[in-house]
Short mmCIF file of C-alpha atoms and ligand atoms in Angstrom, two decimals:
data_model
loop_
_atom_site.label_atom_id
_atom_site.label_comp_id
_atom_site.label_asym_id
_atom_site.label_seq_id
_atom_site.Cartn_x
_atom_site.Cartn_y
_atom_site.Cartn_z
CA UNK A 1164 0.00 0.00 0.00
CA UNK A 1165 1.39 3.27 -1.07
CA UNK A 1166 2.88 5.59 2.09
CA UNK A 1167 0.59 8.59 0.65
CA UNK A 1168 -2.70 6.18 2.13
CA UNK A 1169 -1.34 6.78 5.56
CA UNK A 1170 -1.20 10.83 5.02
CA UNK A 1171 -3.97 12.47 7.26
CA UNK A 1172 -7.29 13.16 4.59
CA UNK A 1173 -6.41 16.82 4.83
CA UNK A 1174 -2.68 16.80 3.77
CA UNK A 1175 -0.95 17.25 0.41
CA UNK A 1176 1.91 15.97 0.20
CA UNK A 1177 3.33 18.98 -2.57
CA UNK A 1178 2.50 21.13 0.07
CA UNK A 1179 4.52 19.57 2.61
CA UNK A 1180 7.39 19.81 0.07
CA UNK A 1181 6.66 23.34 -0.30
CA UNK A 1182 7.28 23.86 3.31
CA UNK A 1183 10.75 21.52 3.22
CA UNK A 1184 12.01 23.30 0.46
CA UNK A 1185 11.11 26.68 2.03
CA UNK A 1186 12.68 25.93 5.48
CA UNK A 1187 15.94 23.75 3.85
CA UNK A 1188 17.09 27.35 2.29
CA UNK A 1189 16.32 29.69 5.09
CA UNK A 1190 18.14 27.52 7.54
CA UNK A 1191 21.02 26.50 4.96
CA UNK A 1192 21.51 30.37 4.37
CA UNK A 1193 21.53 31.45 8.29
CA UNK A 1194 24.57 28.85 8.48
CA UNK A 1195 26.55 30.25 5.52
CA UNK A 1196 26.15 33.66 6.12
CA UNK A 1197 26.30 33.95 10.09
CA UNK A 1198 29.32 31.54 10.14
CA UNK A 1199 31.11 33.11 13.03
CA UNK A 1200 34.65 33.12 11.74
CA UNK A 1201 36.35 31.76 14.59
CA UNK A 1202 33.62 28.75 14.25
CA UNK A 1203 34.45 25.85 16.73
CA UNK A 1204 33.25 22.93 18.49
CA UNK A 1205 30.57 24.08 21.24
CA UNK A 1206 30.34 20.70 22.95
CA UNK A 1207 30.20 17.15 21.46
CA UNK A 1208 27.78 13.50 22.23
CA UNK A 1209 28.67 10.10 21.50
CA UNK A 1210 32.21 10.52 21.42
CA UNK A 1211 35.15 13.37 21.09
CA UNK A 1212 34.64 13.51 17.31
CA UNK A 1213 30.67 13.66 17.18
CA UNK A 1214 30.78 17.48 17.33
CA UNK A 1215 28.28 20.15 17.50
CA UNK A 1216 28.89 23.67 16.65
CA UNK A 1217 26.97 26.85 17.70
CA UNK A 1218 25.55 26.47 13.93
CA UNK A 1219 23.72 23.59 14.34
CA UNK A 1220 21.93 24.86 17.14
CA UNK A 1221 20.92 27.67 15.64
CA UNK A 1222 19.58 26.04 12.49
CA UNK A 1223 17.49 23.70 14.38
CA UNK A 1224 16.47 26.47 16.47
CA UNK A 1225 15.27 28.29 13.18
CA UNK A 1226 13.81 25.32 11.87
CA UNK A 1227 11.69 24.45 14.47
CA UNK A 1228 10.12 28.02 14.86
CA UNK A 1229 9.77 28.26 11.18
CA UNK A 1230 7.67 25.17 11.28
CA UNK A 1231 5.46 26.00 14.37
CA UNK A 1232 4.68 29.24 12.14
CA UNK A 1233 3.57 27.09 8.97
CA UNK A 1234 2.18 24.12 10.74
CA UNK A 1235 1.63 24.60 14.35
CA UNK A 1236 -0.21 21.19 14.82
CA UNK A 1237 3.14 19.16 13.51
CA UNK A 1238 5.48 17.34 15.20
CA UNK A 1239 9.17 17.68 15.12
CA UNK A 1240 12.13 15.65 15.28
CA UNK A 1241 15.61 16.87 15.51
CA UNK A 1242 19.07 15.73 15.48
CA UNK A 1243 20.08 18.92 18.15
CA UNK A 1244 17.38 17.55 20.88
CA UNK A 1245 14.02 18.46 19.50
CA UNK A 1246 11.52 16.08 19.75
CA UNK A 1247 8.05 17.77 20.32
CA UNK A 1248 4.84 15.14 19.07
CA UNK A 1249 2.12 16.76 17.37
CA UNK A 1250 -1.53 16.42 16.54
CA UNK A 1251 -2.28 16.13 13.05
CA UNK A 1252 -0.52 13.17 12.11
CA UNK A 1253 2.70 14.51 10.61
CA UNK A 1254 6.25 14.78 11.94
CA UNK A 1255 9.16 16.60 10.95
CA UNK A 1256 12.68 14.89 10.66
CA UNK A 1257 15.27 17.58 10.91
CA UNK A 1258 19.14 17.09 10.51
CA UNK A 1259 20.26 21.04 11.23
CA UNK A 1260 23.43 20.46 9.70
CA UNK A 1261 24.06 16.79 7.72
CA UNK A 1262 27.72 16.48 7.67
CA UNK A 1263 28.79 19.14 11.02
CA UNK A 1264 32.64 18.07 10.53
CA UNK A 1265 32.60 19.36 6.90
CA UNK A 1266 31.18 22.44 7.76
CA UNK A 1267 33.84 22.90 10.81
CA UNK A 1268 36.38 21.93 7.69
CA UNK A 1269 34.95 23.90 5.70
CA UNK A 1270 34.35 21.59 2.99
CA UNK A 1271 31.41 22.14 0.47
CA UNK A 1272 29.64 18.92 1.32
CA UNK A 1273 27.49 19.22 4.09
CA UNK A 1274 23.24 20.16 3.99
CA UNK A 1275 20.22 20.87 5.94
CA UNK A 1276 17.70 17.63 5.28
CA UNK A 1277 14.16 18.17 6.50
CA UNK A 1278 11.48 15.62 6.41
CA UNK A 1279 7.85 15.60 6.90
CA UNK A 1280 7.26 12.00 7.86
CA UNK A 1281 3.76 9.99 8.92
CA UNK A 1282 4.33 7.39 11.54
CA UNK A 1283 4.67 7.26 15.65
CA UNK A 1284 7.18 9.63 17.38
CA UNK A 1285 7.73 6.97 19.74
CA UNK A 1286 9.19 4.71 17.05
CA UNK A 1287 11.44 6.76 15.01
CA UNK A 1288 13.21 4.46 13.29
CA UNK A 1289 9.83 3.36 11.46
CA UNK A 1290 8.78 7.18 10.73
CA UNK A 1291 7.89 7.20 6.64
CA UNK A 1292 8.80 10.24 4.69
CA UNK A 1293 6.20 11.36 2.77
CA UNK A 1294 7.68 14.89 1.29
CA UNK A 1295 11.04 15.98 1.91
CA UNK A 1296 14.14 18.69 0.83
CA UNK A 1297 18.15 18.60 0.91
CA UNK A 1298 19.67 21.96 0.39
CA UNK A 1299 23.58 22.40 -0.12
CA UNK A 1300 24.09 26.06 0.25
CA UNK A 1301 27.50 26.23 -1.07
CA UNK A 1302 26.34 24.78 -3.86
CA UNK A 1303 23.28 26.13 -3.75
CA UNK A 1304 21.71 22.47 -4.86
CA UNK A 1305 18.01 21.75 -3.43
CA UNK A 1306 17.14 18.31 -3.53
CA UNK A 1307 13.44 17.41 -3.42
CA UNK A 1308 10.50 15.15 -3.50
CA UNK A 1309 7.16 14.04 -2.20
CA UNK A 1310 5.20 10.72 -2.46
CA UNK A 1311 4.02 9.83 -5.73
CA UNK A 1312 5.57 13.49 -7.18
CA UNK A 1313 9.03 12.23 -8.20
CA UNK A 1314 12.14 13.70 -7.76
CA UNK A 1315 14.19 16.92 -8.64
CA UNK A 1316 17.32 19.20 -7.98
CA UNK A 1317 17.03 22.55 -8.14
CA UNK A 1318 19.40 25.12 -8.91
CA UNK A 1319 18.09 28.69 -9.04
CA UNK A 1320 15.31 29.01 -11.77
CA UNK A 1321 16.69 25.54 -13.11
CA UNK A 1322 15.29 22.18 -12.30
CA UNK A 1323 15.48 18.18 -13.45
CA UNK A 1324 14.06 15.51 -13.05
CA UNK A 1325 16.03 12.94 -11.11
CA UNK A 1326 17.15 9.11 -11.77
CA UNK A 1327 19.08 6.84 -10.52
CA UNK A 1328 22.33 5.29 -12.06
CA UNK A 1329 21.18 2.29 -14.45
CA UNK A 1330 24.41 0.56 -14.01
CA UNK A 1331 23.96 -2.96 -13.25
CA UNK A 1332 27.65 -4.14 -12.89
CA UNK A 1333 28.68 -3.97 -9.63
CA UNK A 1334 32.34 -4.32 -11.12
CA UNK A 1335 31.65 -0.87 -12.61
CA UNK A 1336 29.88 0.40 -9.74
CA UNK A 1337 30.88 3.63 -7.90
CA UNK A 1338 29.86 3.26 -4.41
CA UNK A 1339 29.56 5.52 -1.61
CA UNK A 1340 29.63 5.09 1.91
CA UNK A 1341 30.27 6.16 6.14
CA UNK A 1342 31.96 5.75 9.05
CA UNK A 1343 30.63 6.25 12.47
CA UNK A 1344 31.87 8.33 15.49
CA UNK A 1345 33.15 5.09 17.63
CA UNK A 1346 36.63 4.12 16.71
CA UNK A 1347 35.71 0.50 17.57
CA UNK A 1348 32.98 0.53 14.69
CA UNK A 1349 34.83 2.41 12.67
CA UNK A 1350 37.55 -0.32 12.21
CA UNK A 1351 34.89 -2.79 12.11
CA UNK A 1352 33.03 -1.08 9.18
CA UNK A 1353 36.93 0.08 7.32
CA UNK A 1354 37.29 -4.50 7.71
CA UNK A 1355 33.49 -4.32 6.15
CA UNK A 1356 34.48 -2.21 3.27
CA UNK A 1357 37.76 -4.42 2.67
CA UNK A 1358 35.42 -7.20 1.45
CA UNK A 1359 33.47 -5.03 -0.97
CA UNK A 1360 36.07 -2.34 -2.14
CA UNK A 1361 37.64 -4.89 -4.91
CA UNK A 1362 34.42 -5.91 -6.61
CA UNK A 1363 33.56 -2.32 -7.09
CA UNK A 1364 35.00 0.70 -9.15
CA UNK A 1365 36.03 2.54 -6.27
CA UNK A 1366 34.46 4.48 -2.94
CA UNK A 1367 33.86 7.96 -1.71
CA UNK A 1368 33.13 9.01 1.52
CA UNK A 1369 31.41 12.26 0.98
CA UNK A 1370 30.98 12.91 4.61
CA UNK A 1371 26.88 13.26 4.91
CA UNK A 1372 24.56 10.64 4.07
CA UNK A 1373 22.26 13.11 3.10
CA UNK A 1374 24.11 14.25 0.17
CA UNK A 1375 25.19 10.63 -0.49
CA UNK A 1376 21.31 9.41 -0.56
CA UNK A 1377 20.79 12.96 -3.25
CA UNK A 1378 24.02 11.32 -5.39
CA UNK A 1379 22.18 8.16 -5.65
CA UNK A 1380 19.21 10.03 -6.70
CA UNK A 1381 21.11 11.86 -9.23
CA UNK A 1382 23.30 9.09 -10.51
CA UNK A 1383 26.33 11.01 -9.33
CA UNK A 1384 26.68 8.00 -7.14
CA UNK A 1385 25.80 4.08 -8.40
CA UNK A 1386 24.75 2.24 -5.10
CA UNK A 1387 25.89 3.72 -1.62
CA UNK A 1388 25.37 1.19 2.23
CA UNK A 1389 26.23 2.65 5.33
CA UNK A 1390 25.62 1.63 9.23
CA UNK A 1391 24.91 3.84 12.17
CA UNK A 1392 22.62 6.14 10.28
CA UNK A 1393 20.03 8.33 12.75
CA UNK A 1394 16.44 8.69 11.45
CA UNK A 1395 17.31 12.90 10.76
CA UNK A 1396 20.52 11.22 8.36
CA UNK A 1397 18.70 9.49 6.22
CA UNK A 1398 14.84 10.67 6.08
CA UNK A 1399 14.78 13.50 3.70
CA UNK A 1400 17.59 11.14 1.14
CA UNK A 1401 15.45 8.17 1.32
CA UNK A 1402 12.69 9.37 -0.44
CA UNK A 1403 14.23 11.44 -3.45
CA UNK A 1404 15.94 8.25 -3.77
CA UNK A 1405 12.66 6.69 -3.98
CA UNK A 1406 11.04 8.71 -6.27
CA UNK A 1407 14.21 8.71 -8.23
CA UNK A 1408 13.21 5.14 -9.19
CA UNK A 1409 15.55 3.76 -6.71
CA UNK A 1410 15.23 1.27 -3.83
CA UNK A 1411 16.20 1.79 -0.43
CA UNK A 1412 16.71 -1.13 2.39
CA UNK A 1413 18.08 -2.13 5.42
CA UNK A 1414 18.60 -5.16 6.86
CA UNK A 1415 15.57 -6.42 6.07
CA UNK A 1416 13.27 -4.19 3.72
CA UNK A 1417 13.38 -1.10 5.71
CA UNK A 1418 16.35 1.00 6.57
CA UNK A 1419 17.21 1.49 9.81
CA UNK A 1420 20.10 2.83 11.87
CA UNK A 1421 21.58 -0.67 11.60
CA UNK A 1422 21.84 -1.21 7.99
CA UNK A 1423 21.04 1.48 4.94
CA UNK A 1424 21.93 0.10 1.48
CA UNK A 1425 20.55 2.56 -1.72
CA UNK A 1426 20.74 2.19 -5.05
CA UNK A 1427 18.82 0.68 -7.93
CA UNK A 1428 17.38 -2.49 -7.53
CA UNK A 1429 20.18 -4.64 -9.22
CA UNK A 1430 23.12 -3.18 -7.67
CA UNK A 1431 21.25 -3.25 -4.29
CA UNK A 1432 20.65 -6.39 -4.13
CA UNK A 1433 23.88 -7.62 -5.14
CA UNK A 1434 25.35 -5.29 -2.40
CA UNK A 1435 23.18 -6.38 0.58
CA UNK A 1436 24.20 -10.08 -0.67
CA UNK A 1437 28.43 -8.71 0.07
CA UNK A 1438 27.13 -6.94 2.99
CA UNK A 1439 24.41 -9.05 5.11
CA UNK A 1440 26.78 -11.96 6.05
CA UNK A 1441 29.19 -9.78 7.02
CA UNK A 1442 27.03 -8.47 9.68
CA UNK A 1443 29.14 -9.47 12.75
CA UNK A 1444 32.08 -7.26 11.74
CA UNK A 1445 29.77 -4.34 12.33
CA UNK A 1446 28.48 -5.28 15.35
CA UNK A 1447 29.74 -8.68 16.79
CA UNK A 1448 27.03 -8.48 19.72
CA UNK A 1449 25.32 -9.67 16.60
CA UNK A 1450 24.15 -13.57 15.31
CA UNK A 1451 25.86 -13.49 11.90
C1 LIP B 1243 27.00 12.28 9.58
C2 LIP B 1243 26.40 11.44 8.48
C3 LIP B 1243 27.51 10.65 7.77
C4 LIP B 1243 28.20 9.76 8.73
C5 LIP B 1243 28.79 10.57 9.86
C6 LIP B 1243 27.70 11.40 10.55
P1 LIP B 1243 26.18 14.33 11.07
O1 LIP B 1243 25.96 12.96 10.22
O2 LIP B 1243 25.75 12.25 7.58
O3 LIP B 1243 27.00 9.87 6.73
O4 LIP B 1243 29.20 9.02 8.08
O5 LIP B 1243 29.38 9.69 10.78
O6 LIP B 1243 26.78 10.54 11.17
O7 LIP B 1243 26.74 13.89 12.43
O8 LIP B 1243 27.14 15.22 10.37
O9 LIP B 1243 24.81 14.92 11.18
#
């Protein structure tokens, strides 16, 4: 059954993309131009590397007010702390800033990814996007999509219509992928990638699954897998891959923060065959 049968009766799904697109840019702006030039690392969470900067606060602060003021009866869901359940159905899935250590870097690849998403705040992992935007504003690339609307990238006044790669040799496959903020996994997913790197072309680690989920969408990338992913990561990505004709798992048919593999269908599969029974070298607490 399609997602957009779980949408309240009273919800448009292009209008909920109106409202991601809308938000993406105002917050990807605010962290571009109000960069404080001595920008550094305000505190950080799951370890010394998983940073948070002033920035990211402020986005999410931005994008949760803009949101109350277009739909007060939301929900919202945010990488910086926010979770706030709503009545009317619909959540928002907000990553402030989708690659922070790029944008301490200073490298061009990082984004804001908002999602409206129908499902139970309680369960995050299982929230469905329904309409969602990725804005790069270095780049000035807005990524986009809602159920049944297809995908597109927007550049100014310009706009296409995405797909994904129709490669279906995983030999010439370029694949894109993640590490997490735990050294331990880290080394566990770097002995992962040791068993897949030689049947591909080659990698990239772009540094925010958000932008790697928009390369799938726009063929940049072939097929991309990565473990550890939060719900705000991946949301937004997820479905312009989607409606970019692509499919987009997890361990079993739904990604979740163990397991994301995108792509199109061939390449997926063939992927999540390398990946799957290597399992245990992700997580050994894990039956292979
Ligand atoms: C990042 C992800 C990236 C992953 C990083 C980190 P953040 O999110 O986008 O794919 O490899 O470890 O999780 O922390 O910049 O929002």
């Amino acid at each position: 059954m399609s997602v957009v049968n779980h949408l309240p009766v009273d919800v448009d799904p292009a209008d909920l993309e109106h409202v991601a697109r809308c938000v993406a840019v105002l917050a990807g702006r605010l962290i571009v131009d109000e960069r404080p030039v001595d920008l550094g690392v305000a505190q950080t969470k799951s370890s010394r590397t998983d940073i948070v900067t002033e920035m990211d606060s402020r986005s999410e602060q931005l994008l949760r007010a803009e949101l109350a003021r277009l739909r007060p009866d939301d929900g919202v869901l945010g990488e910086e702390g926010t979770s706030q359940a709503g009545s009317s159905g619909i959540t928002w899935v907000v990553d402030p800033i989708d690659g922070t250590v790029n944008y301490l870097y200073e490298i061009p690849a990082y984004a804001v990814s908002v999602a409206a998403c129908v499902g139970d705040l309680a369960d995050p992992e299982r929230l469905v996007p329904v309409a969602g935007a990725v804005f790069n504003p270095v780049t000035r690339e807005l990524f986009h999509a809602y159920a049944g609307g297809g995908a597109r990238l927007s550049v100014g006044e310009h706009e296409r219509r995405l797909e994904v790669s129709a490669q279906t040799d995983p030999a010439l496959a370029l694949l894109g992928t993640g590490f997490g903020y735990d050294s331990a996994k880290r080394a566990r997913q770097a002995a992962l990638l040791t068993a897949v790197i030689s049947r591909v072309r080659d990698v990239r680690r772009i540094g925010s699954a958000a932008l790697d989920l928009c390369s799938i969408a726009a063929g940049r990338l072939d097929v991309y897998y990565e473990s550890g992913l939060n719900p705000w990561d991946r949301a937004a990505g997820q479905l312009i891959v989607a409606e970019a004709g692509g499919v987009v798992r997890g361990v079993d048919a739904e990604p979740t923060s163990d397991l994301v593999v995108a792509g199109p269908q061939v390449l997926v599969e063939q992927l999540a065959a390398w990946v799957l029974p290597a399992r245990t070298w992700i997580d050994p607490a894990r039956e292979a």
